[in-house]
mmCIF file of C-alpha atoms in Angstrom:
data_model
loop_
_atom_site.group_PDB
_atom_site.id
_atom_site.type_symbol
_atom_site.label_atom_id
_atom_site.label_comp_id
_atom_site.label_asym_id
_atom_site.label_seq_id
_atom_site.Cartn_x
_atom_site.Cartn_y
_atom_site.Cartn_z
ATOM 1 C CA ARG A 161 72.725 -37.114 -42.585
ATOM 2 C CA LYS A 162 72.014 -40.344 -44.465
ATOM 3 C CA GLU A 163 70.281 -43.091 -42.548
ATOM 4 C CA VAL A 164 72.943 -45.621 -43.529
ATOM 5 C CA GLU A 165 76.515 -44.480 -44.044
ATOM 6 C CA GLN A 166 79.507 -46.433 -45.228
ATOM 7 C CA ASP A 167 83.235 -45.922 -45.507
ATOM 8 C CA PRO A 168 84.049 -43.971 -48.624
ATOM 9 C CA GLY A 169 85.858 -46.026 -51.252
ATOM 10 C CA PRO A 170 87.499 -47.204 -53.245
ATOM 11 C CA PHE A 171 89.557 -49.760 -51.338
ATOM 12 C CA ASN A 172 92.455 -51.024 -53.429
ATOM 13 C CA VAL A 173 94.091 -54.109 -51.908
ATOM 14 C CA PRO A 174 96.432 -56.877 -53.096
ATOM 15 C CA GLU A 175 95.298 -60.467 -53.368
ATOM 16 C CA GLY A 176 95.459 -62.220 -50.043
ATOM 17 C CA ALA A 177 94.906 -59.084 -47.998
ATOM 18 C CA THR A 178 92.352 -58.710 -45.247
ATOM 19 C CA VAL A 179 89.977 -55.795 -45.680
ATOM 20 C CA ALA A 180 87.288 -54.419 -43.379
ATOM 21 C CA PHE A 181 84.273 -52.309 -44.225
ATOM 22 C CA ASN A 182 82.361 -50.265 -41.706
ATOM 23 C CA CYS A 183 78.811 -49.012 -41.708
ATOM 24 C CA THR A 184 76.743 -46.946 -39.295
ATOM 25 C CA TYR A 185 72.971 -46.504 -39.171
ATOM 26 C CA SER A 186 71.058 -43.715 -37.505
ATOM 27 C CA ASN A 187 67.632 -45.225 -36.857
ATOM 28 C CA SER A 188 67.591 -47.236 -33.652
ATOM 29 C CA ALA A 189 64.351 -48.891 -34.833
ATOM 30 C CA SER A 190 66.289 -50.740 -37.526
ATOM 31 C CA GLN A 191 65.644 -54.430 -37.142
ATOM 32 C CA SER A 192 67.449 -56.438 -39.783
ATOM 33 C CA PHE A 193 70.885 -55.980 -41.259
ATOM 34 C CA PHE A 194 72.557 -57.247 -44.394
ATOM 35 C CA TRP A 195 75.510 -56.954 -46.667
ATOM 36 C CA TYR A 196 74.721 -57.035 -50.381
ATOM 37 C CA ARG A 197 77.259 -57.284 -53.146
ATOM 38 C CA GLN A 198 76.921 -55.469 -56.453
ATOM 39 C CA ASP A 199 79.138 -56.133 -59.428
ATOM 40 C CA CYS A 200 79.644 -53.331 -61.903
ATOM 41 C CA ARG A 201 76.393 -52.395 -63.652
ATOM 42 C CA LYS A 202 74.623 -55.473 -62.284
ATOM 43 C CA GLU A 203 71.941 -56.082 -59.719
ATOM 44 C CA PRO A 204 72.663 -56.264 -55.973
ATOM 45 C CA LYS A 205 72.730 -59.751 -54.499
ATOM 46 C CA LEU A 206 72.573 -60.775 -50.881
ATOM 47 C CA LEU A 207 76.011 -61.609 -49.516
ATOM 48 C CA MET A 208 75.025 -62.324 -45.934
ATOM 49 C CA SER A 209 72.723 -61.347 -43.133
ATOM 50 C CA VAL A 210 74.237 -59.810 -40.010
ATOM 51 C CA TYR A 211 73.391 -61.013 -36.530
ATOM 52 C CA SER A 212 74.180 -59.560 -33.131
ATOM 53 C CA SER A 213 76.229 -62.595 -32.235
ATOM 54 C CA GLY A 214 78.365 -62.167 -35.336
ATOM 55 C CA ASN A 215 78.367 -64.612 -38.178
ATOM 56 C CA GLU A 216 80.843 -66.087 -40.593
ATOM 57 C CA ASP A 217 80.551 -67.496 -44.084
ATOM 58 C CA GLY A 218 83.851 -68.798 -45.337
ATOM 59 C CA ARG A 219 86.224 -65.865 -45.697
ATOM 60 C CA PHE A 220 83.521 -63.349 -44.761
ATOM 61 C CA THR A 221 82.692 -62.281 -41.213
ATOM 62 C CA ALA A 222 79.926 -59.856 -40.307
ATOM 63 C CA GLN A 223 79.454 -58.127 -36.973
ATOM 64 C CA LEU A 224 76.669 -56.002 -35.533
ATOM 65 C CA ASN A 225 76.859 -53.688 -32.545
ATOM 66 C CA ARG A 226 73.347 -52.460 -31.779
ATOM 67 C CA ALA A 227 74.473 -50.178 -28.968
ATOM 68 C CA SER A 228 76.826 -48.301 -31.290
ATOM 69 C CA GLN A 229 74.572 -48.793 -34.336
ATOM 70 C CA TYR A 230 77.541 -50.127 -36.231
ATOM 71 C CA ILE A 231 77.934 -52.956 -38.739
ATOM 72 C CA SER A 232 81.135 -54.391 -40.160
ATOM 73 C CA LEU A 233 82.229 -56.815 -42.857
ATOM 74 C CA LEU A 234 85.632 -58.466 -42.807
ATOM 75 C CA ILE A 235 87.008 -60.221 -45.864
ATOM 76 C CA ARG A 236 90.031 -62.442 -45.323
ATOM 77 C CA ASP A 237 92.406 -63.716 -48.015
ATOM 78 C CA SER A 238 90.952 -61.420 -50.691
ATOM 79 C CA LYS A 239 90.461 -62.857 -54.160
ATOM 80 C CA LEU A 240 90.311 -61.048 -57.471
ATOM 81 C CA SER A 241 86.685 -62.147 -57.692
ATOM 82 C CA ASP A 242 85.869 -60.193 -54.528
ATOM 83 C CA SER A 243 86.183 -56.955 -56.510
ATOM 84 C CA ALA A 244 82.749 -55.354 -56.338
ATOM 85 C CA THR A 245 80.765 -52.747 -54.455
ATOM 86 C CA TYR A 246 79.557 -53.802 -51.016
ATOM 87 C CA LEU A 247 76.271 -52.348 -49.835
ATOM 88 C CA CYS A 248 75.304 -52.071 -46.203
ATOM 89 C CA VAL A 249 71.541 -52.504 -45.842
ATOM 90 C CA VAL A 250 69.109 -52.179 -42.937
ATOM 91 C CA THR A 251 65.373 -52.622 -42.661
ATOM 92 C CA ARG A 252 62.769 -50.882 -40.558
ATOM 93 C CA SER A 253 59.670 -52.907 -39.936
ATOM 94 C CA PHE A 254 57.041 -50.363 -39.111
ATOM 95 C CA TYR A 255 53.486 -51.475 -39.718
ATOM 96 C CA ASN A 256 52.820 -51.698 -43.474
ATOM 97 C CA GLN A 257 56.449 -50.972 -44.258
ATOM 98 C CA GLY A 258 57.615 -54.530 -43.961
ATOM 99 C CA GLY A 259 60.768 -55.441 -45.763
ATOM 100 C CA LYS A 260 61.685 -51.958 -46.934
ATOM 101 C CA LEU A 261 65.445 -51.885 -47.392
ATOM 102 C CA ILE A 262 67.530 -48.799 -46.653
ATOM 103 C CA PHE A 263 70.799 -48.851 -48.573
ATOM 104 C CA GLY A 264 74.115 -47.272 -47.856
ATOM 105 C CA GLN A 265 75.866 -45.700 -50.813
ATOM 106 C CA GLY A 266 78.244 -48.645 -51.096
ATOM 107 C CA THR A 267 81.969 -49.157 -50.786
ATOM 108 C CA GLU A 268 83.947 -50.176 -53.835
ATOM 109 C CA LEU A 269 86.596 -52.859 -53.441
ATOM 110 C CA SER A 270 89.255 -53.522 -56.031
ATOM 111 C CA VAL A 271 91.526 -56.520 -55.463
ATOM 112 C CA LYS A 272 94.731 -56.414 -57.507
ATOM 113 C CA PRO A 273 97.064 -59.299 -58.465
ATOM 114 C CA ASP B 97 65.623 -68.408 -66.970
ATOM 115 C CA ALA B 98 65.984 -65.453 -64.623
ATOM 116 C CA ASP B 99 63.520 -65.260 -61.749
ATOM 117 C CA VAL B 100 63.113 -61.481 -62.040
ATOM 118 C CA THR B 101 63.197 -59.906 -65.485
ATOM 119 C CA GLN B 102 63.066 -56.294 -66.574
ATOM 120 C CA THR B 103 62.340 -54.752 -69.949
ATOM 121 C CA PRO B 104 63.799 -52.848 -71.608
ATOM 122 C CA ARG B 105 67.387 -53.264 -70.405
ATOM 123 C CA ASN B 106 68.466 -49.974 -71.925
ATOM 124 C CA ARG B 107 66.441 -47.006 -73.102
ATOM 125 C CA ILE B 108 67.298 -43.582 -74.398
ATOM 126 C CA THR B 109 64.459 -41.107 -74.606
ATOM 127 C CA LYS B 110 63.786 -37.403 -74.824
ATOM 128 C CA THR B 111 62.480 -34.953 -72.263
ATOM 129 C CA GLY B 112 58.696 -34.989 -72.046
ATOM 130 C CA LYS B 113 58.205 -38.526 -73.365
ATOM 131 C CA ARG B 114 56.184 -41.122 -71.484
ATOM 132 C CA ILE B 115 58.175 -44.204 -70.590
ATOM 133 C CA MET B 116 57.144 -47.516 -69.062
ATOM 134 C CA LEU B 117 59.550 -49.953 -67.464
ATOM 135 C CA GLU B 118 58.268 -53.457 -66.890
ATOM 136 C CA CYS B 119 59.116 -56.084 -64.331
ATOM 137 C CA SER B 120 58.050 -59.728 -64.187
ATOM 138 C CA GLN B 121 58.875 -62.404 -61.667
ATOM 139 C CA THR B 122 58.452 -66.149 -61.476
ATOM 140 C CA LYS B 123 59.339 -66.485 -57.793
ATOM 141 C CA GLY B 124 55.717 -66.346 -56.647
ATOM 142 C CA HIS B 125 56.506 -63.456 -54.306
ATOM 143 C CA ASP B 126 53.739 -61.097 -53.278
ATOM 144 C CA ARG B 127 55.940 -58.077 -52.566
ATOM 145 C CA MET B 128 57.528 -56.050 -55.349
ATOM 146 C CA TYR B 129 59.643 -52.911 -55.314
ATOM 147 C CA TRP B 130 61.053 -50.305 -57.686
ATOM 148 C CA TYR B 131 64.379 -48.589 -56.925
ATOM 149 C CA ARG B 132 66.598 -46.151 -58.726
ATOM 150 C CA GLN B 133 70.346 -46.013 -58.366
ATOM 151 C CA ASP B 134 72.459 -42.949 -58.963
ATOM 152 C CA PRO B 135 76.251 -42.860 -58.631
ATOM 153 C CA GLY B 136 77.296 -42.190 -55.040
ATOM 154 C CA LEU B 137 73.734 -42.272 -53.702
ATOM 155 C CA GLY B 138 72.948 -45.931 -53.305
ATOM 156 C CA LEU B 139 69.519 -47.324 -54.127
ATOM 157 C CA GLN B 140 66.445 -45.255 -53.350
ATOM 158 C CA LEU B 141 62.947 -46.695 -53.112
ATOM 159 C CA ILE B 142 60.402 -45.283 -55.571
ATOM 160 C CA TYR B 143 57.302 -47.439 -54.989
ATOM 161 C CA TYR B 144 56.452 -50.766 -53.429
ATOM 162 C CA SER B 145 53.516 -53.126 -53.504
ATOM 163 C CA PHE B 146 52.460 -55.867 -51.124
ATOM 164 C CA ASP B 147 49.875 -57.324 -53.494
ATOM 165 C CA VAL B 148 47.841 -56.312 -56.524
ATOM 166 C CA LYS B 149 45.574 -54.071 -54.440
ATOM 167 C CA ASP B 150 48.290 -52.463 -52.368
ATOM 168 C CA ILE B 151 50.562 -49.721 -53.714
ATOM 169 C CA ASN B 152 52.753 -47.508 -51.547
ATOM 170 C CA LYS B 153 55.000 -44.558 -52.215
ATOM 171 C CA GLY B 154 58.657 -44.748 -51.367
ATOM 172 C CA GLU B 155 61.077 -41.916 -50.658
ATOM 173 C CA ILE B 156 61.236 -40.523 -54.194
ATOM 174 C CA SER B 157 57.879 -41.184 -55.874
ATOM 175 C CA ASP B 158 57.379 -37.727 -57.418
ATOM 176 C CA GLY B 159 57.360 -37.936 -61.204
ATOM 177 C CA TYR B 160 56.679 -41.677 -61.189
ATOM 178 C CA SER B 161 53.631 -43.923 -61.137
ATOM 179 C CA VAL B 162 53.232 -47.688 -60.931
ATOM 180 C CA SER B 163 50.787 -50.395 -61.817
ATOM 181 C CA ARG B 164 50.555 -53.885 -60.333
ATOM 182 C CA GLN B 165 48.807 -55.711 -63.146
ATOM 183 C CA ALA B 166 49.118 -59.124 -61.547
ATOM 184 C CA GLN B 167 51.040 -60.714 -58.716
ATOM 185 C CA ALA B 168 53.908 -61.363 -61.124
ATOM 186 C CA LYS B 169 53.990 -57.988 -62.875
ATOM 187 C CA PHE B 170 54.840 -54.516 -61.611
ATOM 188 C CA SER B 171 55.445 -51.666 -64.032
ATOM 189 C CA LEU B 172 56.933 -48.234 -63.455
ATOM 190 C CA SER B 173 55.926 -45.226 -65.560
ATOM 191 C CA LEU B 174 57.494 -41.862 -66.085
ATOM 192 C CA GLU B 175 54.631 -39.728 -67.362
ATOM 193 C CA SER B 176 56.860 -36.956 -68.670
ATOM 194 C CA ALA B 177 60.517 -37.877 -68.458
ATOM 195 C CA ILE B 178 63.083 -35.292 -67.398
ATOM 196 C CA PRO B 179 66.896 -35.479 -67.528
ATOM 197 C CA ASN B 180 67.366 -35.930 -63.773
ATOM 198 C CA GLN B 181 65.463 -39.209 -64.063
ATOM 199 C CA THR B 182 68.459 -40.593 -65.898
ATOM 200 C CA ALA B 183 69.493 -43.505 -63.679
ATOM 201 C CA LEU B 184 69.695 -47.257 -63.292
ATOM 202 C CA TYR B 185 66.323 -48.695 -62.265
ATOM 203 C CA PHE B 186 65.917 -51.965 -60.413
ATOM 204 C CA CYS B 187 62.861 -54.034 -59.683
ATOM 205 C CA ALA B 188 62.974 -56.369 -56.683
ATOM 206 C CA THR B 189 60.739 -59.003 -55.121
ATOM 207 C CA ARG B 190 60.402 -60.519 -51.700
ATOM 208 C CA SER B 191 58.241 -63.141 -50.109
ATOM 209 C CA GLY B 192 55.832 -61.850 -47.471
ATOM 210 C CA ARG B 193 56.990 -64.631 -45.196
ATOM 211 C CA GLY B 194 60.395 -65.682 -44.049
ATOM 212 C CA PRO B 195 63.717 -63.855 -44.515
ATOM 213 C CA ASN B 196 63.942 -60.226 -45.568
ATOM 214 C CA GLU B 197 66.051 -61.007 -48.618
ATOM 215 C CA GLN B 198 65.045 -59.153 -51.750
ATOM 216 C CA PHE B 199 65.789 -60.515 -55.206
ATOM 217 C CA PHE B 200 66.642 -57.968 -57.848
ATOM 218 C CA GLY B 201 66.116 -57.876 -61.572
ATOM 219 C CA PRO B 202 69.041 -57.078 -63.890
ATOM 220 C CA GLY B 203 68.187 -53.384 -64.082
ATOM 221 C CA THR B 204 67.116 -50.907 -66.753
ATOM 222 C CA ARG B 205 69.525 -48.178 -67.729
ATOM 223 C CA LEU B 206 67.448 -45.120 -68.657
ATOM 224 C CA THR B 207 68.865 -41.997 -70.257
ATOM 225 C CA VAL B 208 66.675 -38.930 -70.680
ATOM 226 C CA LEU B 209 68.095 -36.375 -73.089
#
């Protein structure tokens, strides 16, 4: 079983739709949580960090449930420019491992006109 | 100019050849990482370095070696390339202080024939 697992894609949605991505992680020692965005054939870029209290950045809302080891990303009012692969990422901060990111395989989103 | 650069951006080589991929950064970060990305597998950590005297293996270091020539430079070598090393390779950097965000280079697409 992979340490970080995401919904299989692709998600094909019309402009304006609301879409939700789910992610689960298996290591309860995971300490930090993120969503990265990766455009086709380009480098991943941080979309947002995820906090236990939930956090919002414009049309994007991230939630973390530590008890269930579950992370979500909600995108409201989808735009064509949201088309990308969304990567769920966790870190484990053992001694001398600081900042090592564990990536999910990614979920592809395609927003259509 | 990009903060994290990688050279070459694309490379086609033959089985058994020695290949070096180079990464440079101007962010002043002390931590640097090498990942490979294969379709459907997400990013996997090959090696990471906390400073010029600190090199650590990641999950998939077999067949690879690295050199941290300076704080700003971290190179990845394939001593004898094989076809299953065909992948997209990313270098990333992170500050040793503050948020866990990693900044990625644009990637090197390597094909081993």
